Short mmCIF file of C-alpha atoms in Angstrom, two decimals:
data_model
loop_
_atom_site.label_atom_id
_atom_site.label_comp_id
_atom_site.label_asym_id
_atom_site.label_seq_id
_atom_site.Cartn_x
_atom_site.Cartn_y
_atom_site.Cartn_z
CA UNK A 49 87.79 135.07 31.63
CA UNK A 50 85.23 132.96 33.54
CA UNK A 51 84.74 135.23 36.52
CA UNK A 52 81.25 134.02 37.38
CA UNK A 53 82.37 130.43 37.28
CA UNK A 54 85.42 131.16 39.42
CA UNK A 55 83.06 132.17 42.20
CA UNK A 56 81.66 128.66 42.14
CA UNK A 57 84.56 126.33 41.63
CA UNK A 58 88.30 126.99 41.38
CA UNK A 59 90.39 124.93 39.03
CA UNK A 60 92.89 122.51 40.46
CA UNK A 61 96.55 122.53 39.46
CA UNK A 62 95.75 120.06 36.69
CA UNK A 63 93.43 122.61 35.10
CA UNK A 64 90.31 120.51 35.70
CA UNK A 65 87.52 121.19 38.13
CA UNK A 66 87.36 119.14 41.31
CA UNK A 67 84.27 117.94 43.08
CA UNK A 68 83.26 120.06 46.08
CA UNK A 69 83.96 119.05 49.63
CA UNK A 70 81.16 116.86 50.90
CA UNK A 71 80.51 115.20 47.56
CA UNK A 72 79.58 111.57 48.09
CA UNK A 73 78.28 108.71 46.00
CA UNK A 74 75.27 106.61 46.93
CA UNK A 75 72.29 104.77 45.60
CA UNK A 76 69.79 106.41 47.97
CA UNK A 77 69.37 109.43 45.72
CA UNK A 78 68.51 107.30 42.70
CA UNK A 79 66.03 105.36 44.79
CA UNK A 80 64.34 108.49 46.06
CA UNK A 81 64.34 110.20 42.67
CA UNK A 82 62.64 107.26 41.00
CA UNK A 83 60.22 106.59 43.82
CA UNK A 84 59.30 110.08 45.03
CA UNK A 85 56.07 109.15 46.74
CA UNK A 86 56.86 105.85 48.39
CA UNK A 87 56.12 104.53 51.82
CA UNK A 88 53.03 106.49 52.77
CA UNK A 89 52.15 104.29 55.75
CA UNK A 90 55.76 104.31 56.98
CA UNK A 91 56.08 108.09 56.78
CA UNK A 92 52.78 108.51 58.63
CA UNK A 93 53.90 106.20 61.43
CA UNK A 94 57.29 107.92 61.67
CA UNK A 95 55.71 111.36 61.86
CA UNK A 96 53.43 110.25 64.69
CA UNK A 97 56.40 108.94 66.65
CA UNK A 98 58.42 112.10 66.07
CA UNK A 99 55.59 114.40 67.05
CA UNK A 100 54.88 112.51 70.24
CA UNK A 101 58.42 113.28 71.40
CA UNK A 102 58.18 117.05 70.92
CA UNK A 103 54.64 118.01 71.91
CA UNK A 104 54.48 121.12 74.03
CA UNK A 105 53.99 120.53 77.75
CA UNK A 106 50.55 121.34 79.09
CA UNK A 107 50.36 124.69 80.81
CA UNK A 108 53.63 125.90 79.29
CA UNK A 109 53.64 129.67 78.85
CA UNK A 110 53.36 130.71 75.21
CA UNK A 111 55.01 133.76 73.67
CA UNK A 112 54.78 135.09 70.15
CA UNK A 113 57.45 133.40 68.05
CA UNK A 114 59.79 135.24 65.73
CA UNK A 115 59.52 134.18 62.10
CA UNK A 116 62.32 133.77 59.57
CA UNK A 117 61.39 133.02 55.96
CA UNK A 118 64.26 131.99 53.70
CA UNK A 119 63.50 131.92 49.99
CA UNK A 120 65.72 130.52 47.29
CA UNK A 121 64.95 131.03 43.61
CA UNK A 122 64.49 128.21 41.10
CA UNK A 123 65.34 125.32 43.44
CA UNK A 124 63.68 122.05 42.52
CA UNK A 125 62.77 119.64 45.28
CA UNK A 126 65.59 117.21 44.47
CA UNK A 127 68.34 119.85 44.73
CA UNK A 128 69.25 119.13 48.33
CA UNK A 129 71.54 116.50 49.76
CA UNK A 130 69.18 115.76 52.67
CA UNK A 131 67.00 113.63 50.38
CA UNK A 132 69.99 111.60 49.23
CA UNK A 133 71.21 113.49 46.15
CA UNK A 134 74.96 112.67 46.10
CA UNK A 135 75.81 115.30 43.50
CA UNK A 136 75.71 118.31 45.81
CA UNK A 137 76.28 119.12 49.48
CA UNK A 138 73.80 121.39 51.27
CA UNK A 139 74.70 121.15 54.98
CA UNK A 140 72.71 124.21 56.08
CA UNK A 141 69.48 123.06 54.43
CA UNK A 142 70.14 119.54 55.68
CA UNK A 143 70.47 120.79 59.25
CA UNK A 144 67.23 122.74 58.99
CA UNK A 145 65.44 119.68 57.61
CA UNK A 146 66.86 117.44 60.33
CA UNK A 147 65.53 119.82 62.96
CA UNK A 148 62.13 120.31 61.32
CA UNK A 149 59.65 118.76 58.92
CA UNK A 150 60.28 118.43 55.18
CA UNK A 151 57.21 118.24 52.94
CA UNK A 152 58.28 116.53 49.72
CA UNK A 153 54.97 116.82 47.82
CA UNK A 154 55.35 120.59 47.81
CA UNK A 155 54.40 122.71 44.80
CA UNK A 156 54.61 126.32 43.73
CA UNK A 157 51.31 127.89 42.72
CA UNK A 158 52.84 128.75 39.34
CA UNK A 159 56.28 127.95 37.86
CA UNK A 160 56.76 131.67 37.13
CA UNK A 161 58.64 134.07 39.43
CA UNK A 162 56.19 136.87 40.25
CA UNK A 163 53.00 134.79 40.39
CA UNK A 164 54.57 132.23 42.73
CA UNK A 165 55.95 134.96 45.01
CA UNK A 166 52.60 136.71 45.19
CA UNK A 167 51.04 133.50 46.51
CA UNK A 168 53.72 132.99 49.15
CA UNK A 169 53.01 136.31 50.84
CA UNK A 170 49.21 136.46 50.38
CA UNK A 171 47.99 132.87 50.69
CA UNK A 172 46.10 133.19 47.40
CA UNK A 173 46.43 131.81 43.87
CA UNK A 174 47.99 133.99 41.12
CA UNK A 175 44.66 134.79 39.44
CA UNK A 176 43.47 136.09 42.83
CA UNK A 177 46.56 138.20 43.54
CA UNK A 178 46.42 139.78 40.10
CA UNK A 179 49.95 138.55 39.33
CA UNK A 180 49.42 136.08 36.49
CA UNK A 181 52.68 137.08 34.76
CA UNK A 182 55.86 138.82 35.85
CA UNK A 183 56.21 142.62 36.05
CA UNK A 184 52.87 142.99 37.82
CA UNK A 185 51.84 144.52 41.15
CA UNK A 186 49.86 142.55 43.72
CA UNK A 187 46.22 143.62 43.96
CA UNK A 188 46.39 146.45 46.49
CA UNK A 189 43.19 145.27 48.18
CA UNK A 190 44.88 142.07 49.34
CA UNK A 191 46.79 142.12 52.63
CA UNK A 192 50.18 140.44 52.69
CA UNK A 193 51.73 138.69 55.64
CA UNK A 194 53.74 141.88 56.04
CA UNK A 195 50.57 143.85 56.67
CA UNK A 196 48.98 141.22 58.90
CA UNK A 197 51.99 140.65 61.14
CA UNK A 198 52.72 144.36 61.29
CA UNK A 199 49.17 144.97 62.51
CA UNK A 200 49.75 142.30 65.17
CA UNK A 201 52.74 144.22 66.54
CA UNK A 202 55.55 142.45 64.70
CA UNK A 203 58.62 144.12 63.26
CA UNK A 204 58.41 143.13 59.60
CA UNK A 205 61.38 143.34 57.24
CA UNK A 206 62.33 142.14 53.75
CA UNK A 207 65.87 141.54 52.57
CA UNK A 208 66.69 140.71 48.97
CA UNK A 209 64.74 139.88 45.84
CA UNK A 210 61.10 140.97 45.55
CA UNK A 211 60.01 140.74 41.90
CA UNK A 212 56.53 142.22 42.48
CA UNK A 213 57.34 143.91 40.19
CA UNK A 214 60.64 145.49 41.25
CA UNK A 215 63.46 142.95 41.25
CA UNK A 216 65.15 144.61 44.23
CA UNK A 217 63.31 147.43 46.07
CA UNK A 218 66.60 148.30 47.79
CA UNK A 219 68.10 149.14 44.39
CA UNK A 220 65.55 151.94 43.93
CA UNK A 221 65.99 153.00 47.59
CA UNK A 222 62.45 152.05 48.59
CA UNK A 223 61.87 152.23 52.34
CA UNK A 224 59.02 149.73 52.47
CA UNK A 225 57.04 147.36 50.31
CA UNK A 226 53.69 145.66 50.98
CA UNK A 227 53.94 145.84 54.76
CA UNK A 228 57.68 145.13 55.01
CA UNK A 229 60.54 147.48 55.81
CA UNK A 230 63.13 147.13 53.06
CA UNK A 231 66.62 146.29 54.29
CA UNK A 232 69.39 147.83 52.16
CA UNK A 233 72.23 145.44 51.41
CA UNK A 234 74.68 146.90 48.90
CA UNK A 235 75.54 150.08 47.03
CA UNK A 236 74.09 150.96 43.65
CA UNK A 237 77.47 150.87 41.90
CA UNK A 238 77.82 147.13 42.55
CA UNK A 239 76.53 144.30 40.35
CA UNK A 240 72.90 143.21 40.88
CA UNK A 241 72.25 140.74 38.06
CA UNK A 242 73.48 137.46 39.53
CA UNK A 243 72.99 135.61 42.76
CA UNK A 244 76.76 135.34 42.80
CA UNK A 245 76.76 139.15 43.21
CA UNK A 246 73.81 139.67 45.57
CA UNK A 247 73.33 136.64 47.82
CA UNK A 248 76.39 137.30 49.98
CA UNK A 249 75.41 140.91 50.72
CA UNK A 250 71.76 139.92 51.28
CA UNK A 251 72.77 137.26 53.80
CA UNK A 252 75.16 139.69 55.50
CA UNK A 253 72.35 142.25 55.83
CA UNK A 254 70.09 139.59 57.35
CA UNK A 255 72.82 138.60 59.79
CA UNK A 256 73.25 142.23 60.80
CA UNK A 257 69.48 142.56 61.31
CA UNK A 258 69.45 139.53 63.61
CA UNK A 259 72.47 140.71 65.58
CA UNK A 260 70.93 144.15 66.10
CA UNK A 261 67.48 142.83 67.03
CA UNK A 262 66.39 144.45 70.31
CA UNK A 263 63.66 141.97 71.26
CA UNK A 264 61.15 144.74 72.00
CA UNK A 265 58.69 143.07 69.63
CA UNK A 266 58.77 139.77 67.71
CA UNK A 267 60.05 139.96 64.16
CA UNK A 268 59.04 138.59 60.79
CA UNK A 269 62.13 138.62 58.59
CA UNK A 270 61.97 137.44 54.98
CA UNK A 271 65.33 136.78 53.33
CA UNK A 272 64.90 136.33 49.60
CA UNK A 273 68.04 134.95 47.98
CA UNK A 274 68.70 134.70 44.25
CA UNK A 275 70.40 131.37 43.58
CA UNK A 276 70.28 128.79 42.07
CA UNK A 277 68.59 131.15 39.57
CA UNK A 278 72.00 131.91 38.01
CA UNK A 279 71.55 128.68 36.05
CA UNK A 280 69.54 130.79 33.57
CA UNK A 281 72.79 132.41 32.47
CA UNK A 282 74.71 129.22 31.72
CA UNK A 283 73.05 128.90 28.29
CA UNK A 284 72.83 132.69 27.85
CA UNK A 285 76.47 133.43 28.64
CA UNK A 286 78.29 130.20 27.81
CA UNK A 287 81.65 131.95 27.70
CA UNK A 288 81.39 132.66 31.45
CA UNK A 289 81.01 129.05 32.54
CA UNK A 290 83.15 125.96 32.20
CA UNK A 291 82.25 123.51 29.45
CA UNK A 292 81.73 119.81 29.96
CA UNK A 293 85.25 118.98 28.79
CA UNK A 294 86.68 121.31 31.45
CA UNK A 295 84.86 119.61 34.31
CA UNK A 296 85.46 116.48 36.33
CA UNK A 297 82.81 114.29 37.93
CA UNK A 298 79.79 115.42 35.99
CA UNK A 299 76.46 114.29 37.46
CA UNK A 300 74.58 111.69 35.41
CA UNK A 301 71.62 112.52 33.24
CA UNK A 302 68.25 112.02 34.91
CA UNK A 303 66.33 108.82 34.03
CA UNK A 304 63.64 110.97 32.34
CA UNK A 305 66.10 112.93 30.19
CA UNK A 306 64.51 112.34 26.79
CA UNK A 307 61.57 114.27 25.33
CA UNK A 308 58.42 112.17 24.97
CA UNK A 309 57.24 111.63 21.41
CA UNK A 310 53.71 112.64 22.40
CA UNK A 311 54.72 115.78 24.32
CA UNK A 312 51.96 118.41 24.11
CA UNK A 313 52.30 120.89 21.27
CA UNK A 314 51.99 123.66 23.86
CA UNK A 315 55.38 122.62 25.30
CA UNK A 316 56.94 122.02 21.90
CA UNK A 317 56.06 125.60 20.95
CA UNK A 318 57.56 126.92 24.17
CA UNK A 319 60.86 125.28 23.32
CA UNK A 320 61.14 127.54 20.24
CA UNK A 321 60.40 130.92 21.85
CA UNK A 322 63.21 133.48 21.72
CA UNK A 323 62.04 135.72 24.59
CA UNK A 324 60.87 134.68 28.06
CA UNK A 325 62.13 131.16 28.60
CA UNK A 326 64.75 131.47 25.87
CA UNK A 327 66.95 129.04 27.80
CA UNK A 328 64.96 126.29 26.09
CA UNK A 329 65.87 127.53 22.63
CA UNK A 330 69.48 128.10 23.66
CA UNK A 331 69.79 124.53 24.93
CA UNK A 332 67.99 122.92 22.00
CA UNK A 333 71.29 121.78 20.48
CA UNK A 334 72.85 120.66 23.77
CA UNK A 335 74.59 117.31 23.73
CA UNK A 336 74.09 114.92 26.64
CA UNK A 337 77.46 116.11 28.00
CA UNK A 338 76.31 119.73 27.80
CA UNK A 339 73.25 118.82 29.86
CA UNK A 340 75.44 117.12 32.45
CA UNK A 341 77.49 120.32 32.69
CA UNK A 342 74.20 122.24 33.10
CA UNK A 343 73.37 120.06 36.09
CA UNK A 344 76.88 120.47 37.46
CA UNK A 345 76.54 124.26 37.47
CA UNK A 346 73.00 124.07 38.85
CA UNK A 347 74.22 122.10 41.84
CA UNK A 348 77.14 124.51 42.42
CA UNK A 349 74.74 127.48 42.45
CA UNK A 350 72.62 125.60 44.99
CA UNK A 351 75.69 125.01 47.16
CA UNK A 352 76.50 128.71 46.94
CA UNK A 353 73.11 129.73 48.29
CA UNK A 354 73.31 127.03 50.97
CA UNK A 355 76.47 128.67 52.28
CA UNK A 356 74.61 131.96 52.72
CA UNK A 357 71.71 130.19 54.43
CA UNK A 358 74.21 128.72 56.87
CA UNK A 359 75.42 132.20 57.83
CA UNK A 360 71.87 133.30 58.61
CA UNK A 361 71.05 130.21 60.70
CA UNK A 362 74.29 130.57 62.69
CA UNK A 363 73.47 134.20 63.46
CA UNK A 364 70.06 133.14 64.76
CA UNK A 365 71.67 130.55 67.04
CA UNK A 366 74.43 132.88 68.22
CA UNK A 367 71.80 135.44 69.22
CA UNK A 368 69.94 132.75 71.19
CA UNK A 369 66.84 133.12 69.01
CA UNK A 370 66.70 129.69 67.40
CA UNK A 371 64.45 128.19 70.09
CA UNK A 372 61.61 130.65 69.64
CA UNK A 373 61.86 131.36 65.92
CA UNK A 374 59.82 129.58 63.27
CA UNK A 375 62.07 129.07 60.26
CA UNK A 376 60.67 128.22 56.84
CA UNK A 377 62.78 127.41 53.80
CA UNK A 378 61.16 127.18 50.40
CA UNK A 379 61.60 128.38 46.83
CA UNK A 380 59.35 130.27 44.44
CA UNK A 381 59.53 127.53 41.77
CA UNK A 382 61.81 124.78 40.53
CA UNK A 383 63.96 124.19 37.47
CA UNK A 384 63.75 121.69 34.61
CA UNK A 385 67.08 120.24 35.77
CA UNK A 386 67.64 118.48 32.41
CA UNK A 387 64.57 116.24 32.81
CA UNK A 388 62.74 116.04 29.46
CA UNK A 389 65.64 118.17 28.17
CA UNK A 390 63.95 121.11 29.89
CA UNK A 391 65.84 124.13 31.18
CA UNK A 392 64.43 126.78 33.52
CA UNK A 393 60.85 126.83 34.81
CA UNK A 394 57.65 127.45 32.78
CA UNK A 395 56.34 123.90 32.71
CA UNK A 396 54.14 121.65 34.82
CA UNK A 397 56.70 118.86 34.94
CA UNK A 398 57.60 117.88 38.49
CA UNK A 399 61.08 119.35 38.36
CA UNK A 400 59.79 122.85 37.56
CA UNK A 401 56.65 122.70 39.70
CA UNK A 402 57.99 121.18 42.93
CA UNK A 403 60.00 123.06 45.55
CA UNK A 404 61.46 122.26 48.97
CA UNK A 405 59.25 123.17 51.91
CA UNK A 406 60.93 122.86 55.31
CA UNK A 407 59.50 124.26 58.54
CA UNK A 408 61.19 124.25 61.95
CA UNK A 409 60.11 125.43 65.37
CA UNK A 410 62.05 123.59 68.01
CA UNK A 411 59.85 121.84 70.54
CA UNK A 412 56.67 122.58 68.58
CA UNK A 413 57.07 121.05 65.14
CA UNK A 414 58.24 117.45 64.59
CA UNK A 415 61.97 117.20 63.89
CA UNK A 416 63.62 114.89 61.39
CA UNK A 417 60.29 114.18 59.70
CA UNK A 418 59.95 113.70 55.95
CA UNK A 419 56.29 114.04 55.09
CA UNK A 420 55.43 112.46 51.73
CA UNK A 421 51.68 112.33 52.30
CA UNK A 422 50.37 115.88 52.34
CA UNK A 423 49.90 117.94 49.18
CA UNK A 424 51.44 121.30 50.05
CA UNK A 425 51.19 124.55 48.07
CA UNK A 426 53.16 127.77 48.28
CA UNK A 427 49.92 129.53 49.20
CA UNK A 428 49.90 127.53 52.46
CA UNK A 429 52.83 129.53 53.85
CA UNK A 430 50.87 132.59 54.95
CA UNK A 431 47.99 130.84 56.79
CA UNK A 432 50.46 128.44 58.43
CA UNK A 433 52.60 131.20 59.92
CA UNK A 434 49.60 133.22 61.07
CA UNK A 435 48.14 130.11 62.69
CA UNK A 436 51.30 129.25 64.62
CA UNK A 437 51.79 132.87 65.71
CA UNK A 438 48.13 133.08 66.78
CA UNK A 439 47.61 136.24 64.76
CA UNK A 440 43.89 136.85 64.45
CA UNK A 441 42.64 137.95 61.04
CA UNK A 442 39.53 137.85 58.87
CA UNK A 443 41.26 136.95 55.62
CA UNK A 444 39.70 134.20 53.51
CA UNK A 445 42.82 132.40 52.36
CA UNK A 446 42.81 129.96 49.47
CA UNK A 447 45.81 128.27 51.08
CA UNK A 448 45.54 126.16 54.21
CA UNK A 449 47.43 126.08 57.48
CA UNK A 450 49.79 123.15 57.84
CA UNK A 451 49.51 123.27 61.63
CA UNK A 452 46.72 120.64 61.88
CA UNK A 453 48.64 118.04 59.86
CA UNK A 454 51.90 118.86 61.64
CA UNK A 455 50.16 118.23 64.95
CA UNK A 456 48.34 115.15 63.71
CA UNK A 457 49.72 113.61 60.49
CA UNK A 458 46.68 111.32 60.29
CA UNK A 459 44.66 114.33 59.14
CA UNK A 460 44.40 115.20 55.45
CA UNK A 461 45.30 118.71 54.28
CA UNK A 462 43.60 118.45 50.87
CA UNK A 463 42.47 115.86 48.36
CA UNK A 464 43.61 117.80 45.29
CA UNK A 465 46.24 120.42 44.55
CA UNK A 466 46.21 122.82 41.58
CA UNK A 467 49.09 124.64 39.83
CA UNK A 468 48.52 127.40 37.29
CA UNK A 469 50.72 128.29 34.30
CA UNK A 470 50.77 131.37 32.06
CA UNK A 471 54.05 131.06 30.21
CA UNK A 472 54.12 134.04 27.83
CA UNK A 473 52.99 137.57 28.61
CA UNK A 474 53.36 138.47 24.91
CA UNK A 475 50.70 135.86 24.12
CA UNK A 476 48.29 136.17 27.03
CA UNK A 477 46.07 133.42 25.64
CA UNK A 478 48.53 130.66 26.62
CA UNK A 479 47.49 128.94 29.86
CA UNK A 480 47.61 125.51 31.48
CA UNK A 481 46.44 123.89 34.68
CA UNK A 482 47.69 120.96 36.71
CA UNK A 483 45.71 119.00 39.27
CA UNK A 484 46.93 116.05 41.27
CA UNK A 485 45.81 113.79 44.05
CA UNK A 486 48.01 111.54 46.16
CA UNK A 487 48.86 109.34 43.18
CA UNK A 488 47.77 110.74 39.80
CA UNK A 489 48.53 114.01 38.07
CA UNK A 490 46.58 115.59 35.20
CA UNK A 491 47.82 118.51 33.05
CA UNK A 492 45.50 120.41 30.72
CA UNK A 493 46.78 122.94 28.14
CA UNK A 494 44.30 125.36 26.62
CA UNK A 495 45.66 125.11 23.08
CA UNK A 496 47.60 122.87 20.73
CA UNK A 497 47.46 119.21 19.81
CA UNK A 498 47.90 116.52 22.47
CA UNK A 499 46.78 118.98 25.13
CA UNK A 500 46.32 116.48 27.97
CA UNK A 501 48.79 114.60 30.14
CA UNK A 502 48.02 112.02 32.82
CA UNK A 503 50.74 110.46 34.97
CA UNK A 504 50.80 107.82 37.67
CA UNK A 505 53.38 109.35 40.01
CA UNK A 506 53.69 106.18 42.07
CA UNK A 507 54.63 104.02 39.11
CA UNK A 508 56.14 106.73 36.90
CA UNK A 509 57.56 109.56 39.05
CA UNK A 510 59.62 110.78 36.06
CA UNK A 511 56.47 111.39 33.99
CA UNK A 512 57.63 109.39 31.00
CA UNK A 513 54.36 107.60 30.17
CA UNK A 514 51.35 109.75 29.31
CA UNK A 515 48.20 107.82 30.19
CA UNK A 516 45.73 110.44 28.97
CA UNK A 517 44.54 108.21 26.11
CA UNK A 518 45.00 104.87 27.85
CA UNK A 519 41.68 103.01 27.99
CA UNK A 520 42.23 101.66 31.50
CA UNK A 521 42.77 105.15 32.92
CA UNK A 522 39.81 107.04 31.51
CA UNK A 523 37.95 106.86 34.83
CA UNK A 524 40.96 108.37 36.59
CA UNK A 525 41.19 111.14 34.01
CA UNK A 526 37.47 111.87 34.24
CA UNK A 527 37.68 112.12 38.02
CA UNK A 528 40.61 114.56 37.90
CA UNK A 529 38.99 116.62 35.13
CA UNK A 530 35.82 116.84 37.19
CA UNK A 531 37.79 117.92 40.25
CA UNK A 532 39.62 120.56 38.21
CA UNK A 533 36.36 121.84 36.74
CA UNK A 534 34.87 122.12 40.23
CA UNK A 535 37.99 123.90 41.52
CA UNK A 536 37.87 126.41 38.66
CA UNK A 537 34.23 127.25 39.42
CA UNK A 538 34.74 127.39 43.17
CA UNK A 539 37.72 129.74 42.94
CA UNK A 540 36.56 131.85 39.99
CA UNK A 541 39.60 130.83 37.99
CA UNK A 542 39.37 132.46 34.52
CA UNK A 543 41.18 129.55 32.84
CA UNK A 544 38.25 128.79 30.54
CA UNK A 545 37.88 132.46 29.60
CA UNK A 546 41.32 132.93 28.10
CA UNK A 547 40.66 130.69 25.12
CA UNK A 548 38.16 127.93 24.30
CA UNK A 549 39.67 124.51 24.94
CA UNK A 550 40.25 122.09 22.07
CA UNK A 551 37.19 119.87 21.72
CA UNK A 552 39.03 116.68 22.61
CA UNK A 553 40.41 118.20 25.79
CA UNK A 554 37.42 120.02 27.22
CA UNK A 555 36.53 119.93 30.89
CA UNK A 556 33.43 118.25 32.21
CA UNK A 557 30.54 120.74 32.53
#
């Protein structure tokens, strides 16, 4: 009995599964997927035009905006129809993007649940928050945005998944967590494992919060939804989900589906682990059709969470709060999405490391803008919201406010962006780092053969050609290694302390 699957897609009378309403074909998705970072000058010009039409009038009275943060879990940047993906329909996210700015070069700080979440609410990197792996508390000396906005007079509330370390504080009847009031959303005798079980009640609780809002003080409401994280259970519970031969209209395999012959040994070892990240082992014998079914389910889970997001956005509009509420939609990390035959997160490949980042404040932030220029990190969320809300604080964030580049896209947020990875708490010596600039991306693994990767994301957005040993690219690699070494020193990153690097992959002194 495929109860979980029935929540996603009912069978037609013929016994096969139909495509969802809103499914459309098109070549735009393939174009965007294969050329992620195209048209920098065009996007800059477009953003300038858009912003000029929505700048705030001089002398207009300012009031503290409400803030709504919507988090999905395990949503890669391509899993949204707004960017042209014809294999799913996400009308709520599309609407939000059309009314705000979408940063496409957006990365989690770590493709691991707890570490990435800790960065979102503190504006710091995982090694600074103390959450390098899951099941870890945030360093109690660090203020969260809950604390900072609460001190500024905001009503602060959290609905849904937390994972720092409790999965759901509401399940243990906690009243508050890290500066947020916990919103209860369902009884303890109901199922809590899947997004299919929790996302509806979480969204309903958020809707009720918005409807009951008394406007005595501005609010900061974080709604943390679970899906498309349910994709983890497709390989773990195959009997609960339809097989490829039971499905119609399977999405195609990604162009970068195959595993590279020179893939780092670090990643090859991860594929064989039977504990955290066991989806990789469970999918190791997948056929191409099995992987297409994996993608099919992944997109249905994303559509499910989009439906709940739509309920929340409608409640905001119905209450008349959409004009003075900053809304941010992002995800803690992405998913392998069948690229490189990778399932789940736990890698530095683009699919696992990139996430959507959409921000909307009507009349203040450019609408309908797709920004492909700026390198955005999950740790930028906190300083951005505090900046727009004009909340004074003395916190030294590692992240940066996006407000300057939203107001003037000719400015540059950062030259380099870093992502951290610690993929196995049982072997705490395993670590990797990613650094990228506008064009090139360098990955360094602290153990194993072939421990370097270098990709030209303009020419090879699917990361299929490792240039780390290519003679013509040694100057590029040296520059990125030097930048990473400087970043590690500047931010007291203990990467080099976990384990000595292999001699052929050492960082510049």
